[in-house]
Short mmCIF file of C-alpha atoms and ligand atoms in Angstrom, two decimals:
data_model
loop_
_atom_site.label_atom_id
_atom_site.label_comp_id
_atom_site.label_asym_id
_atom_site.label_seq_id
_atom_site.Cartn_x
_atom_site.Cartn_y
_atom_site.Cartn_z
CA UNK D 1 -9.78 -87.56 -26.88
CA UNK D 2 -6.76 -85.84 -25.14
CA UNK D 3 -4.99 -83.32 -27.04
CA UNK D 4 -1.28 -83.53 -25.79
CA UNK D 5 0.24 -80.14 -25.45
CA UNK D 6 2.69 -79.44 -27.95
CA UNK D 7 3.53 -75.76 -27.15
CA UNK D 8 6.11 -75.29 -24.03
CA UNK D 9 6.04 -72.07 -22.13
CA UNK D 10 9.26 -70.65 -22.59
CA UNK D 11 9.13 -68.56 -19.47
CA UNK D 12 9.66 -72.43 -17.51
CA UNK D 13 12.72 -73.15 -19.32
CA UNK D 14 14.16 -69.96 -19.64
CA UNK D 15 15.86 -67.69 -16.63
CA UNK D 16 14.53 -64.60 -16.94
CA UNK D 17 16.50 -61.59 -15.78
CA UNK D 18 15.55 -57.91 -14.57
CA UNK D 19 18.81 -56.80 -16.86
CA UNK D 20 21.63 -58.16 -18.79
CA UNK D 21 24.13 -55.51 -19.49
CA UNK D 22 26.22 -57.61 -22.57
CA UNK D 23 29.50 -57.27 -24.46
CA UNK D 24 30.78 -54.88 -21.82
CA UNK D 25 34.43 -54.86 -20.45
CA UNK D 26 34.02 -55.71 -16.59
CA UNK D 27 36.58 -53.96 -13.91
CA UNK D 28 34.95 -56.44 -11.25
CA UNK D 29 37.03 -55.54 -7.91
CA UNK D 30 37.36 -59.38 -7.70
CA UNK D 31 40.94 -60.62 -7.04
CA UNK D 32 40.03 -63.91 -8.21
CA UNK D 33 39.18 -62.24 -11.55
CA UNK D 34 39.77 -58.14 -11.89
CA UNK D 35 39.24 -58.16 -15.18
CA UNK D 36 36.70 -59.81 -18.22
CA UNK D 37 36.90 -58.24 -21.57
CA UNK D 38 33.48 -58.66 -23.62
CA UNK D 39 31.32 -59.74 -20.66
CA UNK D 40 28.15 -59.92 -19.43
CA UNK D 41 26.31 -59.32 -16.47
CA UNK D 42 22.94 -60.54 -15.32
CA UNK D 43 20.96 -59.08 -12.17
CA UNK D 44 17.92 -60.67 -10.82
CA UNK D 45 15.68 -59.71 -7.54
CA UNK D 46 18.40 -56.82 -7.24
CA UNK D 47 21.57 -59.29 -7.03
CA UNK D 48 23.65 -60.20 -9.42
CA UNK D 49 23.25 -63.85 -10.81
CA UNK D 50 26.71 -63.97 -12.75
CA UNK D 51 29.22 -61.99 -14.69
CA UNK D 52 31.24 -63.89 -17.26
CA UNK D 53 32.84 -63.68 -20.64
CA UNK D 54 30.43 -65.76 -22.34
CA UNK D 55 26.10 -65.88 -22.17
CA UNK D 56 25.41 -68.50 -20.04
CA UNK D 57 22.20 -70.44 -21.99
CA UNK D 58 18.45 -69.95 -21.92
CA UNK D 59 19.31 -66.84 -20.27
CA UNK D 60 16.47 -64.01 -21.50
CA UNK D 61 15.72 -60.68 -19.85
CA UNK D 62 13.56 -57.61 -19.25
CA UNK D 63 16.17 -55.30 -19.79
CA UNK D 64 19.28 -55.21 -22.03
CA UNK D 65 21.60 -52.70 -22.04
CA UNK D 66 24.41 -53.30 -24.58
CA UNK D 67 27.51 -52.05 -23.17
CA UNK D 68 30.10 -51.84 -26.12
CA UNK D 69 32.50 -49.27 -25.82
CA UNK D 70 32.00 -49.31 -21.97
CA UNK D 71 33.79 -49.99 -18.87
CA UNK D 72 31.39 -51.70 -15.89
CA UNK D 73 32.71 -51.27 -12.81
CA UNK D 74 31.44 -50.96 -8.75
CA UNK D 75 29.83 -47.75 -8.42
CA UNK D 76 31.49 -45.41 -6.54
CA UNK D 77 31.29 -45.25 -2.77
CA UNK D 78 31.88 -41.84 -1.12
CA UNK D 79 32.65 -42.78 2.57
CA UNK D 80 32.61 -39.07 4.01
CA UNK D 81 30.34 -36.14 2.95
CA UNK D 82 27.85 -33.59 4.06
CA UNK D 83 26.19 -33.59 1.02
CA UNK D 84 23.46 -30.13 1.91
CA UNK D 85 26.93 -27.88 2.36
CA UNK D 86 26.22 -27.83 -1.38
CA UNK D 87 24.48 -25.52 -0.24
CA UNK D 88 27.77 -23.13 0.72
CA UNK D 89 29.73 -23.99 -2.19
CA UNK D 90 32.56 -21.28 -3.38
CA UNK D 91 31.32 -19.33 -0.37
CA UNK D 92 33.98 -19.54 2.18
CA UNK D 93 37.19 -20.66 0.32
CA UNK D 94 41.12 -19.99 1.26
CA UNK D 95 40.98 -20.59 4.79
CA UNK D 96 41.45 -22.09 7.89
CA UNK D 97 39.56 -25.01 9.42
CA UNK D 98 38.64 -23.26 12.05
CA UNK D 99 37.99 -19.85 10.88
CA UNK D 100 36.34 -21.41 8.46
CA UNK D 101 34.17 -23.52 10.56
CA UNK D 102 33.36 -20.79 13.52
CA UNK D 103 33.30 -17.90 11.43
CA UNK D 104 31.83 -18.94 8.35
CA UNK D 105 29.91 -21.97 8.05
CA UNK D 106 28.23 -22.78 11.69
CA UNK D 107 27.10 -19.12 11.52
CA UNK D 108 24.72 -20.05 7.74
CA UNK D 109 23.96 -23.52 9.14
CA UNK D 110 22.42 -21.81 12.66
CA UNK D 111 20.05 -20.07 9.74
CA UNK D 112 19.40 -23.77 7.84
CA UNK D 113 15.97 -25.09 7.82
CA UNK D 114 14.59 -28.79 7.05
CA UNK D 115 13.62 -27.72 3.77
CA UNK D 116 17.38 -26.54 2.74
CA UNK D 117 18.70 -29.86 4.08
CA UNK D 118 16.67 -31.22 1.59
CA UNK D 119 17.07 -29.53 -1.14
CA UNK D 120 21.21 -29.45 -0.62
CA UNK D 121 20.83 -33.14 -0.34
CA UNK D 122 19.40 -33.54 -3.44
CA UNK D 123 21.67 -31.36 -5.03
CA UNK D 124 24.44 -33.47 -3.75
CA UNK D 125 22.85 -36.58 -4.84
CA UNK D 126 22.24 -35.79 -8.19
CA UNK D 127 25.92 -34.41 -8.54
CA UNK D 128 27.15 -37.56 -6.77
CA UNK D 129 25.03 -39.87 -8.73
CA UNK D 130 26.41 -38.25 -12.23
CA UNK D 131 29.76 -38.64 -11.06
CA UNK D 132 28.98 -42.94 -10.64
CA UNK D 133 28.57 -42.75 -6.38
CA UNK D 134 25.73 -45.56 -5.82
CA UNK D 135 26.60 -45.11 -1.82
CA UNK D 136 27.50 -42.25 0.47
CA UNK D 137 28.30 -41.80 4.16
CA UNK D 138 26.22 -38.42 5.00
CA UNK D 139 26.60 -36.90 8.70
CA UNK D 140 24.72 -33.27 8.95
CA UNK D 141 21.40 -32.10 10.86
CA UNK D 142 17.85 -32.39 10.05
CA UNK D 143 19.06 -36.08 8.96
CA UNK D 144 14.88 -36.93 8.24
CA UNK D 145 15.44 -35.08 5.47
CA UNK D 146 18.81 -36.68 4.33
CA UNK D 147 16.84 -39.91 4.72
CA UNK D 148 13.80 -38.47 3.15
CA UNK D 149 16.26 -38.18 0.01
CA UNK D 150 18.22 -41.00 -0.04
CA UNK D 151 14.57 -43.00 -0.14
CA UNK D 152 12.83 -40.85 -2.74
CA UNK D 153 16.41 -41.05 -5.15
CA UNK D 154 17.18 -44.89 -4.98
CA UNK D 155 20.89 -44.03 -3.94
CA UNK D 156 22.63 -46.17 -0.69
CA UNK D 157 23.22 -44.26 2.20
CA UNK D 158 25.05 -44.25 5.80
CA UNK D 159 23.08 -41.96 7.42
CA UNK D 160 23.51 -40.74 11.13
CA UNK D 161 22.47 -38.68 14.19
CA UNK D 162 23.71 -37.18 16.64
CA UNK D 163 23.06 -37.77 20.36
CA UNK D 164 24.36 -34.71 21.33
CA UNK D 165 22.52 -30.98 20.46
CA UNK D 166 25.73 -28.31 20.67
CA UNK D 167 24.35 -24.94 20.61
CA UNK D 168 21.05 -23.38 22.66
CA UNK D 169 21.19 -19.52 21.97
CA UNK D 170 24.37 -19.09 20.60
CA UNK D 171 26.14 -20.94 23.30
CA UNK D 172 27.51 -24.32 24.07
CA UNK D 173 25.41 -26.05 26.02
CA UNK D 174 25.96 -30.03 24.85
CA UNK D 175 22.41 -31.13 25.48
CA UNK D 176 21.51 -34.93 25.55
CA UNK D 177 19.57 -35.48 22.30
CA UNK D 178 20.13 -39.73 22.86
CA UNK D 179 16.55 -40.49 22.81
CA UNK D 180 16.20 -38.47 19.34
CA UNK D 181 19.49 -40.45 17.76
CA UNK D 182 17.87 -44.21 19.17
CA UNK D 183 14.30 -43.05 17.30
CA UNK D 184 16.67 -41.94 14.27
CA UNK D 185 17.63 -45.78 14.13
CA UNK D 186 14.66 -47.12 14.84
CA UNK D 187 12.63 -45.37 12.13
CA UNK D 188 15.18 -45.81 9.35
CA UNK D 189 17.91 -48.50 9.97
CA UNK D 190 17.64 -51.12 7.45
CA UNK D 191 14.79 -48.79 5.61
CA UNK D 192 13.99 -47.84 1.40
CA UNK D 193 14.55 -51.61 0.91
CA UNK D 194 18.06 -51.62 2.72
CA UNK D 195 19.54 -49.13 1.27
CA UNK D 196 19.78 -46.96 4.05
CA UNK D 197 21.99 -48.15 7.45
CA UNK D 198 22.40 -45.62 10.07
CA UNK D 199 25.51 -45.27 12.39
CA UNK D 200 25.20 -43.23 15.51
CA UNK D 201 27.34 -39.57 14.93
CA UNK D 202 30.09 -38.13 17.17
CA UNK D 203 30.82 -34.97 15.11
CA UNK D 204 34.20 -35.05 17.35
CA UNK D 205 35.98 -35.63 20.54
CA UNK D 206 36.35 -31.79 20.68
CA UNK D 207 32.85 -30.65 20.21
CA UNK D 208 31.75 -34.08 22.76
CA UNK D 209 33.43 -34.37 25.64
CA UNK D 210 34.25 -37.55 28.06
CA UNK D 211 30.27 -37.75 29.19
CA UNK D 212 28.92 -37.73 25.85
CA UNK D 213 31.15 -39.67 24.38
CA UNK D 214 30.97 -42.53 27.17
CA UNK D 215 27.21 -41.86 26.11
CA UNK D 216 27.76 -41.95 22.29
CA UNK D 217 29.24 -45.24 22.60
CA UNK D 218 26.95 -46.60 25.25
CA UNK D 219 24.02 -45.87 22.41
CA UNK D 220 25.39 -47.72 19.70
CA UNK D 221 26.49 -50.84 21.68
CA UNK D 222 22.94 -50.87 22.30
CA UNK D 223 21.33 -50.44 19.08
CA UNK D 224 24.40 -52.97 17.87
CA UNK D 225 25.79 -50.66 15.18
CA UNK D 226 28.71 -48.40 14.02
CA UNK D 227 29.74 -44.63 14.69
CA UNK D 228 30.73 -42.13 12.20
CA UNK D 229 33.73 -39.65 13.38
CA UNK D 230 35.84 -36.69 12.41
CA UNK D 231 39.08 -37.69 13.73
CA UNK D 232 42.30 -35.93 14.22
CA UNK D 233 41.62 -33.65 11.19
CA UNK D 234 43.85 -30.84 12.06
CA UNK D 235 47.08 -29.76 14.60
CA UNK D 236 44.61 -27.95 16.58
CA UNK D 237 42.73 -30.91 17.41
CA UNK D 238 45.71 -32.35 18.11
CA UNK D 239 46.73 -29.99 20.72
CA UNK D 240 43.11 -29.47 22.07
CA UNK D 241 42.80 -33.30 22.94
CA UNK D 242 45.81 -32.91 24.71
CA UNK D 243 44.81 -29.81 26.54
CA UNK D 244 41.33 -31.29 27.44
CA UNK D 245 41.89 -34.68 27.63
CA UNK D 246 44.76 -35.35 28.41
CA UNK D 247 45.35 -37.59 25.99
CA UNK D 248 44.97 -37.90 22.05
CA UNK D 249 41.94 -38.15 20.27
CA UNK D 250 41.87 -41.87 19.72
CA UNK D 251 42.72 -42.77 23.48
CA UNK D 252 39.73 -41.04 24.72
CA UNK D 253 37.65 -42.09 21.82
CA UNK D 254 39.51 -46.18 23.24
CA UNK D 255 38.27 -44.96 26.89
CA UNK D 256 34.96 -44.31 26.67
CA UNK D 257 34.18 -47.30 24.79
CA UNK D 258 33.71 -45.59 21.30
CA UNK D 259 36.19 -48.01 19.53
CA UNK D 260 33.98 -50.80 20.54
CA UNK D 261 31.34 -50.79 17.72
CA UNK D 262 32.48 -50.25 13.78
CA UNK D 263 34.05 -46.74 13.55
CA UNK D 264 34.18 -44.92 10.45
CA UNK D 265 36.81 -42.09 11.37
CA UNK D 266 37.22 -39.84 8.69
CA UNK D 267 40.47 -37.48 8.16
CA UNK D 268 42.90 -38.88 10.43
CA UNK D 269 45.72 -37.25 9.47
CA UNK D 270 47.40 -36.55 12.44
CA UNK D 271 47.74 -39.91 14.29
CA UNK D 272 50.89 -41.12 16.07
CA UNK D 273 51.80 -44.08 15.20
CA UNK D 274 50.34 -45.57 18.45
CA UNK D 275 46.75 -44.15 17.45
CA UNK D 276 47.27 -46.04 14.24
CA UNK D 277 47.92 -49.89 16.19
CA UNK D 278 44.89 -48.76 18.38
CA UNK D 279 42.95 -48.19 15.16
CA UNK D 280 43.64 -51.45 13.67
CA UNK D 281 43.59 -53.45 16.61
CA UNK D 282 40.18 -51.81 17.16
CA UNK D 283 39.44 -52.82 13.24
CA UNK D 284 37.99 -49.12 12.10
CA UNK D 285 37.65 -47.70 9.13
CA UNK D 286 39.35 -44.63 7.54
CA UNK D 287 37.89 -42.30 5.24
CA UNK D 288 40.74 -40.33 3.43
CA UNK D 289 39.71 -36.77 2.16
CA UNK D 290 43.02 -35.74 0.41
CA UNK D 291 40.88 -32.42 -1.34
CA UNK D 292 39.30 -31.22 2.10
CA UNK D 293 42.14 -32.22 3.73
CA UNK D 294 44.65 -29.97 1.43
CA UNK D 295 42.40 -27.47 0.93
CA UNK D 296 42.29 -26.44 4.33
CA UNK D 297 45.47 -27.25 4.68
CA UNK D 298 44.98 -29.39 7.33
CA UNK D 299 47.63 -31.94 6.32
CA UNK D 300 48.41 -35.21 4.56
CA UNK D 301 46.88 -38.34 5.65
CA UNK D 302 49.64 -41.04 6.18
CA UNK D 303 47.95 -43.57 3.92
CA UNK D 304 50.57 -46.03 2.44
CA UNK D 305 50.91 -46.52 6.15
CA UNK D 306 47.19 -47.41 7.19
CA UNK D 307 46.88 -49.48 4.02
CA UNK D 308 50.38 -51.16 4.97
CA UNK D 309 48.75 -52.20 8.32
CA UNK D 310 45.95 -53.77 7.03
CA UNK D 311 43.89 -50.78 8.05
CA UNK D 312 40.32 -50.60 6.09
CA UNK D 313 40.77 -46.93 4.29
CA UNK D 314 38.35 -45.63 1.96
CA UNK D 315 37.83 -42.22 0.51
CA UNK D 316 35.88 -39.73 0.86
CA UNK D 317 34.71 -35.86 -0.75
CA UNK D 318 33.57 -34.36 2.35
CA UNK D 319 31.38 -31.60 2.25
CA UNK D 320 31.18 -29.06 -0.98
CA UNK D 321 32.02 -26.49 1.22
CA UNK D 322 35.62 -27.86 1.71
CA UNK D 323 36.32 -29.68 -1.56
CA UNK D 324 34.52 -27.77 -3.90
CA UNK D 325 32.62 -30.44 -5.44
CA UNK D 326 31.74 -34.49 -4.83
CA UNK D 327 33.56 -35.50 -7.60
CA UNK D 328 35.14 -39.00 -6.45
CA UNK D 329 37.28 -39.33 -9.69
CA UNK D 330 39.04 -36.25 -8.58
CA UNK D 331 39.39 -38.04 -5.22
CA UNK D 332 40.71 -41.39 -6.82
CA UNK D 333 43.28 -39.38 -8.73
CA UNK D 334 44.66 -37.29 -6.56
CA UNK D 335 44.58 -40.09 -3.40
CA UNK D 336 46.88 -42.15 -6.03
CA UNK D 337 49.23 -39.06 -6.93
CA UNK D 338 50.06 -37.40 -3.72
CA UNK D 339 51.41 -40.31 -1.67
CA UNK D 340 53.82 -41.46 -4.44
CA UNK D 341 55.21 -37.16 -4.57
CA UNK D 342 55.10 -37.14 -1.30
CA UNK D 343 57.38 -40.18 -0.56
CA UNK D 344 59.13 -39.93 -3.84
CA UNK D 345 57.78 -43.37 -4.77
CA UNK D 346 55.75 -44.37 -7.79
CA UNK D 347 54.96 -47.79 -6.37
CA UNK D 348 52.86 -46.34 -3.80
CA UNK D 349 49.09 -46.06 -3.70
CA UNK D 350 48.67 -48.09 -7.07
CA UNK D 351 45.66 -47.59 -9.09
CA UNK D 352 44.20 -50.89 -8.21
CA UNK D 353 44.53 -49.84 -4.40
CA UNK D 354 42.75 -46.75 -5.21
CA UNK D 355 39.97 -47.97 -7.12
CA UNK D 356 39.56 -50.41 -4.22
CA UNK D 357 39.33 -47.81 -1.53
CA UNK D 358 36.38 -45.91 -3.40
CA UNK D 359 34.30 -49.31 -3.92
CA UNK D 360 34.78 -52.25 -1.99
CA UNK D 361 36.57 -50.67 1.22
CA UNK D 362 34.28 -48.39 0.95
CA UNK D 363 31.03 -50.54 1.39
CA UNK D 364 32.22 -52.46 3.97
CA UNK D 365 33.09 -49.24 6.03
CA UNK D 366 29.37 -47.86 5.17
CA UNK D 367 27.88 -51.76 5.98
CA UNK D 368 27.08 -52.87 2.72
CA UNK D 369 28.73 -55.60 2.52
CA UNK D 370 27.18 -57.20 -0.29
CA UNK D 371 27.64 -54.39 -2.28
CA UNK D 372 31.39 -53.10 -3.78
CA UNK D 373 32.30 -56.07 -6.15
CA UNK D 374 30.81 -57.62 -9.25
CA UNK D 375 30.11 -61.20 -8.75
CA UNK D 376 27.38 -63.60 -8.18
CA UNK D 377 25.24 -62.95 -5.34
CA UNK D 378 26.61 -59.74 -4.58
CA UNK D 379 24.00 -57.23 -5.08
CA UNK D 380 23.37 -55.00 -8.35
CA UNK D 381 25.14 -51.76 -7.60
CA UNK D 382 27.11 -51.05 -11.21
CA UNK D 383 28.05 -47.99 -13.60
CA UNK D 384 29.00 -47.81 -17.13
CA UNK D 385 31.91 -45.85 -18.11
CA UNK D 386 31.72 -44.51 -21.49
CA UNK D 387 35.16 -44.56 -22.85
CA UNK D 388 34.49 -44.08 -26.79
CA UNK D 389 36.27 -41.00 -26.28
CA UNK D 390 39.96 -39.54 -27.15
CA UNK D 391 41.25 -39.54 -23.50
CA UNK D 392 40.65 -43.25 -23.68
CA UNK D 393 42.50 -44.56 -26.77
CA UNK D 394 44.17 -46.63 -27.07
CA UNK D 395 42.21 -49.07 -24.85
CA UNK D 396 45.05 -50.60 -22.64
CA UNK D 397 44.51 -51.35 -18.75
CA UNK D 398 41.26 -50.42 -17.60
CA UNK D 399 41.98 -50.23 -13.97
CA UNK D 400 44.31 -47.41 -14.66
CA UNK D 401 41.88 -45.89 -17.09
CA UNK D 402 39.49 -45.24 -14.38
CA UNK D 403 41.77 -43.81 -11.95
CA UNK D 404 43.93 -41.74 -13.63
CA UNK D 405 42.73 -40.98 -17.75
CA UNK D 406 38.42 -41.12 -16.69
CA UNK D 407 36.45 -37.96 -15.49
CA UNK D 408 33.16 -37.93 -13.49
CA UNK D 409 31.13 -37.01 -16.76
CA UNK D 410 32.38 -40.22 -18.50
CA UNK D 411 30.15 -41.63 -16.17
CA UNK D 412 26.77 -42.89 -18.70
CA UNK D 413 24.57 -45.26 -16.36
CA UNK D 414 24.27 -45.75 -12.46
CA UNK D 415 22.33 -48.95 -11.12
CA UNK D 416 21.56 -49.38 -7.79
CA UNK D 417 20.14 -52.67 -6.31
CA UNK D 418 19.30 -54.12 -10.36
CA UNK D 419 17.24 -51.05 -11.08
CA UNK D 420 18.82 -47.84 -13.50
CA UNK D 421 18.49 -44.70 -11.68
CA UNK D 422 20.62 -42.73 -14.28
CA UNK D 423 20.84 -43.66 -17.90
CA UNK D 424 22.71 -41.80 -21.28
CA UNK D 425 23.32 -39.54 -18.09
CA UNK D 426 19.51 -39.10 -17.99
CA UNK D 427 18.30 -39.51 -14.31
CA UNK D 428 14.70 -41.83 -13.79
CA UNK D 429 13.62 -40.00 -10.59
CA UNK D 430 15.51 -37.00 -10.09
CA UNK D 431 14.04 -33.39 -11.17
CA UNK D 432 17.49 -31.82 -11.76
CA UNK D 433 15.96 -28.50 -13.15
CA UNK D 434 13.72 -28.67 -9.84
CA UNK D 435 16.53 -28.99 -7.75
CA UNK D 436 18.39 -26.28 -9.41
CA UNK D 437 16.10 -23.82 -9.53
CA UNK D 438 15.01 -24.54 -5.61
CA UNK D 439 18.66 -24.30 -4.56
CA UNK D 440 19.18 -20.64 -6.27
CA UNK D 441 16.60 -19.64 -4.55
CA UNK D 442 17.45 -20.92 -0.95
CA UNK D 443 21.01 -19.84 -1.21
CA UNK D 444 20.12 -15.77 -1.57
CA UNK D 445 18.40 -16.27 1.68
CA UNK D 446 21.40 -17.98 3.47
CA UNK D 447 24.55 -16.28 1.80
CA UNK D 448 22.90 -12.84 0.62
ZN1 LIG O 501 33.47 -33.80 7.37
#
């Protein structure tokens, strides 16, 4: 006699998800949708498989996280940073560029070993990952180690190297490093699951010159990928293009070939308005670092401009040297404030624009593409806001809530690809004490 089965698996019937976050108020950086009040989001495989105001049915999952009280949004994307010069934090402050630079910090980083880069990178991390960054842009030496981090963390990173050694003995020599930079993307492109892509780095036009940057761009034509820039950051640079060149920065960068492949230029504060049709006919991508750029008083970006062309700009800390921290809300808020004093007009740089710039712009820019906006298919990269606190009440619009009421240490839980790598601001796999206690101990040996 057969025995008919009366019992159904409810694994087959149900869709089972890696985590639901539910009852959470969704900023999702979709224009079709920006905002859902009392949603939910599901991620599966490391996507997301929807985000709606209402549990879609026979839904079940591994992981719920209930998210009253809470504000889901992109994570943060910090398009320009050199996150080891945590490392020379309140060191060298008040001022110029390039005293600064000469005189202060090449002469500690000629001292740095792999094992600092590490261990400032880490630092950096874990200060960017409290503050809700899921992705950076990183450009700095001993980039194994950078990569080494980014890998062992479970952040996103644009990671790059240069093609180009500066220094032999104290002097500048420019010796061709391209081999090392092609290996660089070889070994890590596309590595730690994705989540690292590597660009090719020009520091700048005025520590390259018309060889190696012909050479620079020759490199990443080849290995088909982008190139991360300082660009017009200062007068100086300005005048030294001219001087050496001939030209400005971003016609030299347009003659040898470097505007070619995706640029991420960060600063560019002092372009003529001709560099700026070059740089969106060209279709780069700016990183704006109002802090760094103000406190070296390097200048003003002209953003409302860029973002008027059609220009991709995202935002950027820059290195902890310059900034002092990697605190993107500070970023957000001040990108949104200073455009509107500068040119008197409130309607400038609106909060929505802003929050855009630090998540979506900024994941194209890095070549994440699917990451930067919460909808189906895109993948998992989320924080939780915790706004059950006074300089949230009353709960009006959201989008300005994060850009000009939140602070970084509202920030509760960081996902990355589906999977929690901070949570109740507890991280999974960072060693925060470890990384504290190894960075005291390297920095009396390089600023004592
Ligand atoms: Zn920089």
């Amino acid at each position: 006699m057969v025995v008919p089965n009366l019992y159904i698996d409810i694994g087959d019937i149900m869709s089972k998800l890696d985590l639901l976050i539910r009852n959470v108020d969704i900023v999702t950086m979709d224009d079709a949708r920006m905002v859902i009040k009392g949603g939910y989001i599901g991620m599966q495989g490391g996507k997301i498989s929807f985000a709606s105001d209402s549990l879609p049915e026979n839904i079940d999952s591994k992981n719920v996280i209930d998210g009253k009280g809470k504000i889901a949004m992109p994570g943060l994307v910090n398009a320009h940073s050199h996150s080891a010069m945590t490392l020379m934090r309140n060191y060298a402050d008040d001022i110029a560029l390039e005293t600064w630079l000469f005189d202060n910090i090449f002469p500690i980083e000629a001292k740095l070993t792999e094992k600092d880069v590490y261990w400032g990178t880490m630092l950096g991390i874990a200060e960017m990952v409290k503050s809700g960054v899921v992705a950076f842009a990183d450009m700095y030496m001993f980039m194994e180690e950078v990569a080494r981090a980014v890998t062992e963390t479970g952040v996103k990173a644009n990671i790059c190297k240069s093609p180009v050694q500066f220094f032999e003995g104290g002097e500048l020599k420019r010796l061709d490093k391209s081999q090392g930079a092609i290996d660089y993307y070889n070994r890590y492109h596309n590595s730690a699951d994705g989540r690292i892509k590597v660009f090719v780095e020009i520091h700048s036009t005025y520590m390259f010159n018309e060889k190696t940057l012909e050479n620079a761009a020759t490199i990443a034509k080849q290995l088909n990928t982008g190139i991360h820039i300082h660009l017009l950051e200062t007068v100086t640079e300005v005048e030294s293009s001219k001087r050496d060149y001939g030209m400005t920065s971003v016609e030299i960068c347009k003659k040898t070939g470097v505007l070619d492949v995706p640029i991420l230029a960060a600063h560019c504060v002092h372009l003529t308005d001709s560099d700026l049709e070059i740089m969106k006919a060209m279709g780069c991508s700016i990183a704006h670092n109002p802090t760094s750029n103000l406190k070296l008083g390097s200048g003003i970006a002209r953003v409302p401009k860029m973002l008027e062309m059609g220009i991709n700009v995202c935002l950027g800390t820059d290195g902890a040297a310059s900034n002092n921290n990697l605190n993107m809300f500070e970023e957000m808020n001040l990108a949104a404030l200073i455009h509107k004093g500068i040119a008197m007009d409130p309607q400038l740089m609106s909060a929505k624009t802003v929050l855009k710039m630090a998540t979506c712009n900024g994941a194209r820019a890095l070549g994440f593409d699917d990451s930067g906006v919460i909808k189906e298919g895109m993948k998992g990269d989320i924080i939780l806001i915790d706004t059950d606190k006074p300089h949230f009440y009353p709960k009006n619009n959201p989008v300005s809530a994060i850009v000009y009421s939140a602070q970084a240490a509202d920030v509760d839980t960081v996902i990355v690809d589906g999977k929690i790598i901070m949570q109740d601001r507890i991280f999974k796999n960072i060693d925060e004490e470890r990384i504290k206690y190894e960075v005291d101990s390297l920095s009396s040996r390089l600023l004592g």
